[in-house]
mmCIF file of C-alpha atoms in Angstrom:
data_model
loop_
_atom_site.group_PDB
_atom_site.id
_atom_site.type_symbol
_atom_site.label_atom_id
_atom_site.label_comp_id
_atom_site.label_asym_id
_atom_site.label_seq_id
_atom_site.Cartn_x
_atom_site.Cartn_y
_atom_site.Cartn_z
ATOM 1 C CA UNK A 1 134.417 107.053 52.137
ATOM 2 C CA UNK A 2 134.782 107.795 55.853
ATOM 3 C CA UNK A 3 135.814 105.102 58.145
ATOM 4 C CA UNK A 4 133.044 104.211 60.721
ATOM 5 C CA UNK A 5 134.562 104.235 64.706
ATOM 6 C CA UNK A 6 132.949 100.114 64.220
ATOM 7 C CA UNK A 7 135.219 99.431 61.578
ATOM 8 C CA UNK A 8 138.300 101.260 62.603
ATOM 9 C CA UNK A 9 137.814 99.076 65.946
ATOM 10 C CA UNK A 10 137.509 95.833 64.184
ATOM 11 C CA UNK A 11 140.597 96.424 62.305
ATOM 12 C CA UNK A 12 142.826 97.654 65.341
ATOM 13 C CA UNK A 13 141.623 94.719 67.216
ATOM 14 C CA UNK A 14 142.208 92.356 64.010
ATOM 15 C CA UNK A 15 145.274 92.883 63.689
ATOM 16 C CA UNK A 16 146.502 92.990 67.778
ATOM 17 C CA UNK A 17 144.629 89.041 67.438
ATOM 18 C CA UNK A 18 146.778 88.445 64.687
ATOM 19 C CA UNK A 19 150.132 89.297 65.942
ATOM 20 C CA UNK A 20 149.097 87.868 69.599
ATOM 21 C CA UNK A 21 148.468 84.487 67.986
ATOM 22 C CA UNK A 22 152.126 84.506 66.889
ATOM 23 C CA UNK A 23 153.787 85.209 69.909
ATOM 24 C CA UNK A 24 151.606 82.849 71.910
ATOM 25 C CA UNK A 25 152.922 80.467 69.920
ATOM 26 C CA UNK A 26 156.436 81.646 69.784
ATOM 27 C CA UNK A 27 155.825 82.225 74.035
ATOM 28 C CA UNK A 28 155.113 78.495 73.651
ATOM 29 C CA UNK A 29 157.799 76.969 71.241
ATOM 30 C CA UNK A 30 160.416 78.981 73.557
ATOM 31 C CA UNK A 31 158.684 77.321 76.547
ATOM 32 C CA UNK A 32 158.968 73.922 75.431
ATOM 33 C CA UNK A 33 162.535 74.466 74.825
ATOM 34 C CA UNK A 34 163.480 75.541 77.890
ATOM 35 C CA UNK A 35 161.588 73.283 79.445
ATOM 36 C CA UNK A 36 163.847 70.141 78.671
ATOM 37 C CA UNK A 37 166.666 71.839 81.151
ATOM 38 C CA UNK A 38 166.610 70.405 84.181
ATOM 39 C CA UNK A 39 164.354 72.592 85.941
ATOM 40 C CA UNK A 40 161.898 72.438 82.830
ATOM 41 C CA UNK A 41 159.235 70.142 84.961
ATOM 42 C CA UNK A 42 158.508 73.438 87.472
ATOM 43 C CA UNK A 43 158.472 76.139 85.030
ATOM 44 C CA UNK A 44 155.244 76.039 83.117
ATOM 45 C CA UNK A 45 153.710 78.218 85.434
ATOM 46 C CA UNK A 46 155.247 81.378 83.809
ATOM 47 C CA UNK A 47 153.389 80.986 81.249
ATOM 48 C CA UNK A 48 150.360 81.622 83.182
ATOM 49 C CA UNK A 49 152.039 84.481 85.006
ATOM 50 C CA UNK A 50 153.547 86.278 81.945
ATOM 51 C CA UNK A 51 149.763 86.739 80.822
ATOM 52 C CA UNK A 52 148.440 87.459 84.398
ATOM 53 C CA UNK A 53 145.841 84.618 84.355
ATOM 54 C CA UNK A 54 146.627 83.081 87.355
ATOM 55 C CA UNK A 55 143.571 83.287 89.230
ATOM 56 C CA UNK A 56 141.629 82.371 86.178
ATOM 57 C CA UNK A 57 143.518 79.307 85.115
ATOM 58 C CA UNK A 58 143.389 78.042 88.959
ATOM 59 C CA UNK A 59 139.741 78.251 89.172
ATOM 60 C CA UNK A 60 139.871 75.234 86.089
ATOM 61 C CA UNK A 61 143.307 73.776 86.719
ATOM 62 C CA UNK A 62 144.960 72.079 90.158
ATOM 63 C CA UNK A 63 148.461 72.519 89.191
ATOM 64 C CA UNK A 64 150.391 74.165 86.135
ATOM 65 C CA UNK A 65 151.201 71.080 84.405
ATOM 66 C CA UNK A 66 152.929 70.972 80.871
ATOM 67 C CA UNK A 67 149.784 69.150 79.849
ATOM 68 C CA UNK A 68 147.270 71.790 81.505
ATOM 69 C CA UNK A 69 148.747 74.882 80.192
ATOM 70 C CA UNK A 70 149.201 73.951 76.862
ATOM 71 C CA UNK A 71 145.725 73.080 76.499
ATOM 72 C CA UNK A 72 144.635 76.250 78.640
ATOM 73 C CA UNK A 73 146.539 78.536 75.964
ATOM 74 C CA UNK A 74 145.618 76.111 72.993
ATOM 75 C CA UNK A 75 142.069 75.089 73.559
ATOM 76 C CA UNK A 76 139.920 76.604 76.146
ATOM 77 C CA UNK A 77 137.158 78.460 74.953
ATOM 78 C CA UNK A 78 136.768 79.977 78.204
ATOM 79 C CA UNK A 79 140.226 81.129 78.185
ATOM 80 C CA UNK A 80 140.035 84.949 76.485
ATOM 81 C CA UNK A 81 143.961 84.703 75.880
ATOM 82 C CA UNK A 82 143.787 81.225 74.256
ATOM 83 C CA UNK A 83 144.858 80.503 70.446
ATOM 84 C CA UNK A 84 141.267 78.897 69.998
ATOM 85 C CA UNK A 85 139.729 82.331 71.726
ATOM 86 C CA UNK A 86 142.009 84.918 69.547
ATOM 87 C CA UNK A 87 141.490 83.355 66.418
ATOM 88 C CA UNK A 88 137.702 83.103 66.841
ATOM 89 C CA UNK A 89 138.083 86.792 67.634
ATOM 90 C CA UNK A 90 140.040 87.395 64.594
ATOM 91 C CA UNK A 91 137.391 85.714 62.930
ATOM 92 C CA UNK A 92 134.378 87.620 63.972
ATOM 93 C CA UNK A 93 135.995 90.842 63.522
ATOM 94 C CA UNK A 94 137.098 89.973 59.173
ATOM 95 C CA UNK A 95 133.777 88.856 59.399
ATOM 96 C CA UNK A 96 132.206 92.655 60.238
ATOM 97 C CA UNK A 97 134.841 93.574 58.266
ATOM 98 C CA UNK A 98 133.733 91.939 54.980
ATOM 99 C CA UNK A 99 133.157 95.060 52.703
ATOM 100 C CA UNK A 100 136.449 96.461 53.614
ATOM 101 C CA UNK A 101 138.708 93.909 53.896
ATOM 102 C CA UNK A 102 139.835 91.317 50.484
ATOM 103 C CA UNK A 103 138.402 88.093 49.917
ATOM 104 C CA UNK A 104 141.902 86.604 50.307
ATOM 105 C CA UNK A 105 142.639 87.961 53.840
ATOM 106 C CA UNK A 106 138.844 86.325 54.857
ATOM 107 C CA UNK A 107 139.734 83.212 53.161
ATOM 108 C CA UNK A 108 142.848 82.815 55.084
ATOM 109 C CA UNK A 109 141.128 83.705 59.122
ATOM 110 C CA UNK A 110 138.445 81.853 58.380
ATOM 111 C CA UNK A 111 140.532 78.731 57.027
ATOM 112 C CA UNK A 112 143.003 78.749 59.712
ATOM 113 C CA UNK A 113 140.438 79.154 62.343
ATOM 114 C CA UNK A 114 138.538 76.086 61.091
ATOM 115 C CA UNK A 115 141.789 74.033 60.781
ATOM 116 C CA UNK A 116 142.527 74.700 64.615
ATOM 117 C CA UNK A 117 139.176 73.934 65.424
ATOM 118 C CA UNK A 118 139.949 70.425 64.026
ATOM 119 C CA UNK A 119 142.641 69.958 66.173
ATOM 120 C CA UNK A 120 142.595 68.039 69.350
ATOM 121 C CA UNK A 121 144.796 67.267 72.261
ATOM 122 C CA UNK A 122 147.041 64.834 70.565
ATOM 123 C CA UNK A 123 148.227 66.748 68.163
ATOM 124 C CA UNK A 124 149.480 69.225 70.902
ATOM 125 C CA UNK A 125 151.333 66.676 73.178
ATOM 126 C CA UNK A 126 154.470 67.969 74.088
ATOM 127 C CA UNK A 127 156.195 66.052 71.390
ATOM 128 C CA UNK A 128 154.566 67.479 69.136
ATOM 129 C CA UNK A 129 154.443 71.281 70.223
ATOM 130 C CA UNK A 130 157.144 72.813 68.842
ATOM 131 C CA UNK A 131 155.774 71.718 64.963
ATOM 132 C CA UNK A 132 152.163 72.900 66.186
ATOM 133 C CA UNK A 133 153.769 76.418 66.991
ATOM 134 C CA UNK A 134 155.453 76.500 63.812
ATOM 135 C CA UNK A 135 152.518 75.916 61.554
ATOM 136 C CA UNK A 136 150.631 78.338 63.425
ATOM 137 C CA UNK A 137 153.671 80.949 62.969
ATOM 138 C CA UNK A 138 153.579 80.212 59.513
ATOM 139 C CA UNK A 139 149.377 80.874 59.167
ATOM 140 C CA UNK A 140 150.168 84.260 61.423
ATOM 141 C CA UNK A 141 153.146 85.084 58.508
ATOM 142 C CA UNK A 142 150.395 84.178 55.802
ATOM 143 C CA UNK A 143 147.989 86.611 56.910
ATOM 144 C CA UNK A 144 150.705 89.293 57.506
ATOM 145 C CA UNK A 145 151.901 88.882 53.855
ATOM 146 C CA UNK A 146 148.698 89.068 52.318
ATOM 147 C CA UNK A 147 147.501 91.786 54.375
ATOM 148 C CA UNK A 148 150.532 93.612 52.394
ATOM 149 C CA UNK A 149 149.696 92.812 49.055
ATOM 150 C CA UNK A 150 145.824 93.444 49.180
ATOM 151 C CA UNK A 151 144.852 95.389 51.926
ATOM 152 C CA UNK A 152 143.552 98.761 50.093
ATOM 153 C CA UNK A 153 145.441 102.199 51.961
ATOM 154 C CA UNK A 154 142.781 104.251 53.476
ATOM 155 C CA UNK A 155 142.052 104.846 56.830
ATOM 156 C CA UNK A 156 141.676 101.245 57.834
ATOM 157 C CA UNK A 157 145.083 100.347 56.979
ATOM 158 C CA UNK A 158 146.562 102.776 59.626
ATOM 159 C CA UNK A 159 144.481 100.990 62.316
ATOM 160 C CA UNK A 160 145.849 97.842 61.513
ATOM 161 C CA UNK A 161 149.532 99.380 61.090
ATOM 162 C CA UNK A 162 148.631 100.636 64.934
ATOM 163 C CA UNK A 163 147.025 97.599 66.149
ATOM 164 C CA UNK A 164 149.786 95.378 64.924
ATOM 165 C CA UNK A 165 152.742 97.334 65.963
ATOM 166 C CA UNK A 166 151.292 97.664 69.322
ATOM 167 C CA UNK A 167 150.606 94.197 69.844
ATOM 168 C CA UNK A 168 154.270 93.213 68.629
ATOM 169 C CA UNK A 169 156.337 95.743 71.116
ATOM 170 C CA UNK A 170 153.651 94.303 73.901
ATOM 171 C CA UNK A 171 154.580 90.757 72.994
ATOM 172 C CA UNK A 172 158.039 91.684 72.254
ATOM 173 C CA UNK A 173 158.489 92.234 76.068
ATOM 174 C CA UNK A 174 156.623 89.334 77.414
ATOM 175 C CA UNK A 175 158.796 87.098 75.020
ATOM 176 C CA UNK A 176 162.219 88.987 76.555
ATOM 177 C CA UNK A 177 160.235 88.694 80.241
ATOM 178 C CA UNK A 178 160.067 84.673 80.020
ATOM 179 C CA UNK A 179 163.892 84.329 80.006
ATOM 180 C CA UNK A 180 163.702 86.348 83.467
ATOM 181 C CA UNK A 181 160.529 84.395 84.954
ATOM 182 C CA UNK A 182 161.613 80.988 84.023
ATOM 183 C CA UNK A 183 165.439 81.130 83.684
ATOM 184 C CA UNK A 184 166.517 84.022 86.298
ATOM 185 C CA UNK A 185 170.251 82.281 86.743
ATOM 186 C CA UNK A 186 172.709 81.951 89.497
ATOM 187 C CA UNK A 187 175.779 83.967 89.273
ATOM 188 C CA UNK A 188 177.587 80.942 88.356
ATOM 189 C CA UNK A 189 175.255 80.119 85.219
ATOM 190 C CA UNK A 190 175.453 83.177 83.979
ATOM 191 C CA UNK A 191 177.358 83.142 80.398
ATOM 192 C CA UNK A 192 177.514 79.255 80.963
ATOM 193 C CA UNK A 193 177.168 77.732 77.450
ATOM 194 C CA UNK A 194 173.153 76.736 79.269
ATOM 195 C CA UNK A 195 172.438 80.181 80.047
ATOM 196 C CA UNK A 196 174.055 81.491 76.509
ATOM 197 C CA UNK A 197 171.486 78.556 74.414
ATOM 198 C CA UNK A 198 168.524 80.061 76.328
ATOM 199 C CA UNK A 199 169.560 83.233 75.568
ATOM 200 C CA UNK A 200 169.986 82.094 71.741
ATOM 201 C CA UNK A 201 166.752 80.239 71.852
ATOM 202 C CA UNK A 202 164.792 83.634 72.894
ATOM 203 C CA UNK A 203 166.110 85.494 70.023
ATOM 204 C CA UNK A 204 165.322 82.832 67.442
ATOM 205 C CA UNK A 205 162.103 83.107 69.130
ATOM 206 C CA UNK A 206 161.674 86.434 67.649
ATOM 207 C CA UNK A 207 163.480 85.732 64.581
ATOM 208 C CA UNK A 208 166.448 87.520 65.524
ATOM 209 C CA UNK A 209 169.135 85.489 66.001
ATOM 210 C CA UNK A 210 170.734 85.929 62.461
ATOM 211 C CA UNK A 211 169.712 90.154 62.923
ATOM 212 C CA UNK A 212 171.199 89.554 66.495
ATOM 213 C CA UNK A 213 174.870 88.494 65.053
ATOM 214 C CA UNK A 214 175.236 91.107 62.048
ATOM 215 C CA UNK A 215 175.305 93.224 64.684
ATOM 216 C CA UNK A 216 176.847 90.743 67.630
ATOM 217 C CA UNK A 217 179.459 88.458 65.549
ATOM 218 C CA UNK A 218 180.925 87.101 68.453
ATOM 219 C CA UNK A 219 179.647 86.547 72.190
ATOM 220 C CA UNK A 220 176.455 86.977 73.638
ATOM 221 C CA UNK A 221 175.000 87.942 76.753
ATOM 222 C CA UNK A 222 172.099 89.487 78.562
ATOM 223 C CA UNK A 223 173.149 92.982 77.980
ATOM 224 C CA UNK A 224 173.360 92.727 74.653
ATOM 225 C CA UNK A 225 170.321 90.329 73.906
ATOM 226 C CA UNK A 226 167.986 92.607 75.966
ATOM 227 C CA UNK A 227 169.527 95.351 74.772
ATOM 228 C CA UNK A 228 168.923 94.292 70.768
ATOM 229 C CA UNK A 229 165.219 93.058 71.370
ATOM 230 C CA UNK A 230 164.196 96.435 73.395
ATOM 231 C CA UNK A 231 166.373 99.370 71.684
ATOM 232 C CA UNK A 232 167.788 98.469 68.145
ATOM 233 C CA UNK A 233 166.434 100.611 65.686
ATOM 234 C CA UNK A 234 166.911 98.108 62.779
ATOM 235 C CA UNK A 235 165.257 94.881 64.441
ATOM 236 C CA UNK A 236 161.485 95.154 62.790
ATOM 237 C CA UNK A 237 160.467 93.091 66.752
ATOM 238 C CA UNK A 238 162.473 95.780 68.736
ATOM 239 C CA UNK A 239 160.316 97.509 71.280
ATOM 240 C CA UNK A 240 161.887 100.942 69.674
ATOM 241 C CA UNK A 241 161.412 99.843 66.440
ATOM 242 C CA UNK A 242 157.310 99.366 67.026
ATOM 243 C CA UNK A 243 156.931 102.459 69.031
ATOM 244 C CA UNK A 244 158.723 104.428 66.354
ATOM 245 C CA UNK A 245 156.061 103.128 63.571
ATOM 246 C CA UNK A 246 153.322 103.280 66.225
ATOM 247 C CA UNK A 247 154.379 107.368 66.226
ATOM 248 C CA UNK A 248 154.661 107.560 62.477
ATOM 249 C CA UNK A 249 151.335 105.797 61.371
ATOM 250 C CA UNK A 250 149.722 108.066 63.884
ATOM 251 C CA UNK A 251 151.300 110.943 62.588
ATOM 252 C CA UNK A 252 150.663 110.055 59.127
ATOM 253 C CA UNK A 253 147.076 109.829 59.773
ATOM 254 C CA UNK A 254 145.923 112.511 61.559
ATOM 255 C CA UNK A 255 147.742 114.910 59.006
ATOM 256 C CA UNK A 256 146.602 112.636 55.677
ATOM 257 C CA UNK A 257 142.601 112.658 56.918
ATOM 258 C CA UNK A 258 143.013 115.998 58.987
ATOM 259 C CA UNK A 259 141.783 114.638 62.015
ATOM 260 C CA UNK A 260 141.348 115.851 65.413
ATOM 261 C CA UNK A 261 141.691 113.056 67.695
ATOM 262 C CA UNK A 262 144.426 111.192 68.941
ATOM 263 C CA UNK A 263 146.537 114.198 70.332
ATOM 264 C CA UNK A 264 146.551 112.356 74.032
ATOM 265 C CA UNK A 265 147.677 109.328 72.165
ATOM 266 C CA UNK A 266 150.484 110.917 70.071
ATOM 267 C CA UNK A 267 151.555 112.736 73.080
ATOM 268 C CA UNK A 268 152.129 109.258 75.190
ATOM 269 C CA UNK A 269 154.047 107.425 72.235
ATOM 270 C CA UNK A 270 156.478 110.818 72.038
ATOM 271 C CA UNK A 271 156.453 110.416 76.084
ATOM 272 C CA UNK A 272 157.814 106.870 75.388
ATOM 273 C CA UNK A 273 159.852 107.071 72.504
ATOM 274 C CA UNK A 274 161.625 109.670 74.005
ATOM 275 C CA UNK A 275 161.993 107.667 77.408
ATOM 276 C CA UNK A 276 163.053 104.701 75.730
ATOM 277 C CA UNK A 277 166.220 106.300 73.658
ATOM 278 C CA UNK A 278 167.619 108.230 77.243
ATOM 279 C CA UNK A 279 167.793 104.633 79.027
ATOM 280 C CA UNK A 280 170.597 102.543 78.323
ATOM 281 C CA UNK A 281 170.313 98.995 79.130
ATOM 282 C CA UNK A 282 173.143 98.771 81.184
ATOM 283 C CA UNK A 283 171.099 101.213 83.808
ATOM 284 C CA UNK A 284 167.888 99.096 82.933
ATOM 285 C CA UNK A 285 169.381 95.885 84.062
ATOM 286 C CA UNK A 286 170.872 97.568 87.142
ATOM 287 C CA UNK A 287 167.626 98.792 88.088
ATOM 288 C CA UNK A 288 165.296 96.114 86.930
ATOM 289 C CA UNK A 289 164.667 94.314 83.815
ATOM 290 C CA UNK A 290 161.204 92.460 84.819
ATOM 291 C CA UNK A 291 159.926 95.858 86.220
ATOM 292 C CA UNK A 292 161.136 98.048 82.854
ATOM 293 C CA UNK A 293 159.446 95.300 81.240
ATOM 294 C CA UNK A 294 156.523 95.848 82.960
ATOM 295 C CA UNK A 295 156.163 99.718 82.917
ATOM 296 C CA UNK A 296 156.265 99.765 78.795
ATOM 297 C CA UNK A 297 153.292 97.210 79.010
ATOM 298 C CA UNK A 298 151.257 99.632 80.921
ATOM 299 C CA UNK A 299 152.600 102.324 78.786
ATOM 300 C CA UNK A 300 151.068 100.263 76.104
ATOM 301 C CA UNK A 301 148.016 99.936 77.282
ATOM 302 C CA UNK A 302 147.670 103.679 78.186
ATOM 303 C CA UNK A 303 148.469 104.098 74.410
ATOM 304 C CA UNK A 304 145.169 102.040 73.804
ATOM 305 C CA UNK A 305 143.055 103.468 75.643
ATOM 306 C CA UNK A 306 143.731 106.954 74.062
ATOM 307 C CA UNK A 307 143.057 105.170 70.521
ATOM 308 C CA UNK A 308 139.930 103.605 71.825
ATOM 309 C CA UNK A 309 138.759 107.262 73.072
ATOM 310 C CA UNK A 310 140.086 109.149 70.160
ATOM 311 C CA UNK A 311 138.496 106.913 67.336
ATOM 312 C CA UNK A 312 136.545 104.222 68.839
ATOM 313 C CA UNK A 313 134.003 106.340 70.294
ATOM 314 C CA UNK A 314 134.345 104.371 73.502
ATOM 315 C CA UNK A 315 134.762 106.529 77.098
ATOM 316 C CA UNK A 316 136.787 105.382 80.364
ATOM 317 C CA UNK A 317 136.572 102.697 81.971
ATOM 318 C CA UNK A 318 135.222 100.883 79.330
ATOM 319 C CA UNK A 319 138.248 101.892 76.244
ATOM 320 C CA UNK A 320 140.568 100.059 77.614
ATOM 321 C CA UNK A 321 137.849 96.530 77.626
ATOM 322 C CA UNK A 322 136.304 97.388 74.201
ATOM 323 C CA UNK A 323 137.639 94.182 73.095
ATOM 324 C CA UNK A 324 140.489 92.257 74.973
ATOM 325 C CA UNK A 325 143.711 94.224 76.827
#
């Protein structure tokens, strides 16, 4: 049974929803965190600048208050990059989805989306954040592991494998990008036992602190933390790491169904796996971390837009908006 461009869509974009609901809420957790320093009252507003929604969110909001972004990124339907707005997405695409996807993986959207739907503003107070973020991890982690175990491999499963791996390496860099928005230090606090628990807090962010010191025993700084989350080859978050499976599921596909399309697309991942493994982070520091940072993204998006052509059926400028970027 051939996979219909609809379907292949629906799954991509499933699974990007997914994984983007996660790191929101590990972009949020972190964000609380750091916000106790004692610069944490001005820094909610690189929240809203990590995503690029600053025009939007001012057009609703008078200033970035703790209160007003969490319930920006929480709540507002209006919001296209809000928990409330991806998981409704996630929803309506399992829904189209029904005959290809298990009853257990629409159980699970469709339960999770109702439970945040039941939430209101009190239960996201600042207080009470960080245990929001973690249930909402833990739904994201649900989904992921029973995706695994009943998720039938045909075509489908390679567009979620894409979507998914996509989305991580994308969020990946935001979640590495926040240190540098929020936190950019002084000389003096650099390796200061503040600057080394932010540090620590970004990689437990990603789950990587205990991957982080099997490789790192002793010490830490930005070099190596940056270094880890963008180019180690054994961290399943690494940037590296994504793009590598990104190149393999794409590869794996084309050959396995003897497809035509997706050449551009395979061409740009080789184009940036090969770009990432000649930098070293030492040179990408010197040169700019927030600007590196900011070149994969659009790589990343590039990548999508060659998908969306390739299998979607859907033509510039619209492949790159068939769902949300």
């Amino acid at each position: 049974m051939n996979l219909l461009s609809r379907y292949a869509e629906c799954i991509f974009w499933m699974a990007r929803y997914m994984e983007r609901a996660e790191n929101l809420a590990r972009i949020l957790d972190v964000h609380e965190t750091f916000a106790r320093d004692t610069r944490g009252a001005t820094n909610w507003f690189s929240v809203v600048q990590l995503n690029a929604d600053e025009k939007d969110f001012f057009s609703r909001h008078d200033r970035p208050t703790a209160e007003a972004v969490i319930h920006y990124y929480m709540f507002d339907p209006q919001n296209r990059n809000s928990l409330l707005s991806m998981l409704r997405m996630a929803r309506e695409n399992a829904r189209t989805l029904r005959p290809w996807i298990s009853t257990e993986m629409w159980t699970q959207i469709n339960v999770f989306h109702n439970k945040l739907l039941e939430m209101s503003v009190k239960d996201v107070a600042t207080q009470n954040l960080s245990k929001v973020c973690t249930w909402i991890k833990e739904e994201c982690q649900s989904h992921t592991g029973i995706t695994e175990g009943t998720f039938y491999r045909d075509q489908g499963w390679y567009f979620y494998q894409m979507g998914k791996y996509i989305e991580r390496a994308d969020q990946t860099t935001r979640l590495l990008d926040i240190k540098y928005h929020t936190l950019l230090p002084s000389p003096v606090e650099v390796g200061s036992t503040l600057d080394v628990s932010q540090w620590t807090t970004v990689l437990r962010s990603t789950a990587g602190y205990h991957a982080f010191r099997r490789v790192y025993p002793r010490g830490m700084s930005p070099t190596t933390v940056a270094g880890f989350m963008l180019f180690n080859e054994g961290f399943p978050r690494s940037v590296v790491m994504c793009v590598r499976q990104i190149d393999g599921v794409l590869t794996r596909m084309r050959s396995r169904y003897d497809l035509r399309g997706g050449a551009a697309a395979m061409e740009r991942v080789d184009e940036l796996l090969a770009a990432l493994l000649s930098r070293p982070i030492d040179a990408v520091l010197r040169d700019g971390l927030h600007e590196y940072l900011d070149w994969i993204q659009l790589q990343l998006n590039v990548i999508t837009t060659e998908i969306a052509q390739a299998f979607f059926g859907v033509q510039p400028p619209l492949a790159v908006q068939s769902q949300s970027q």
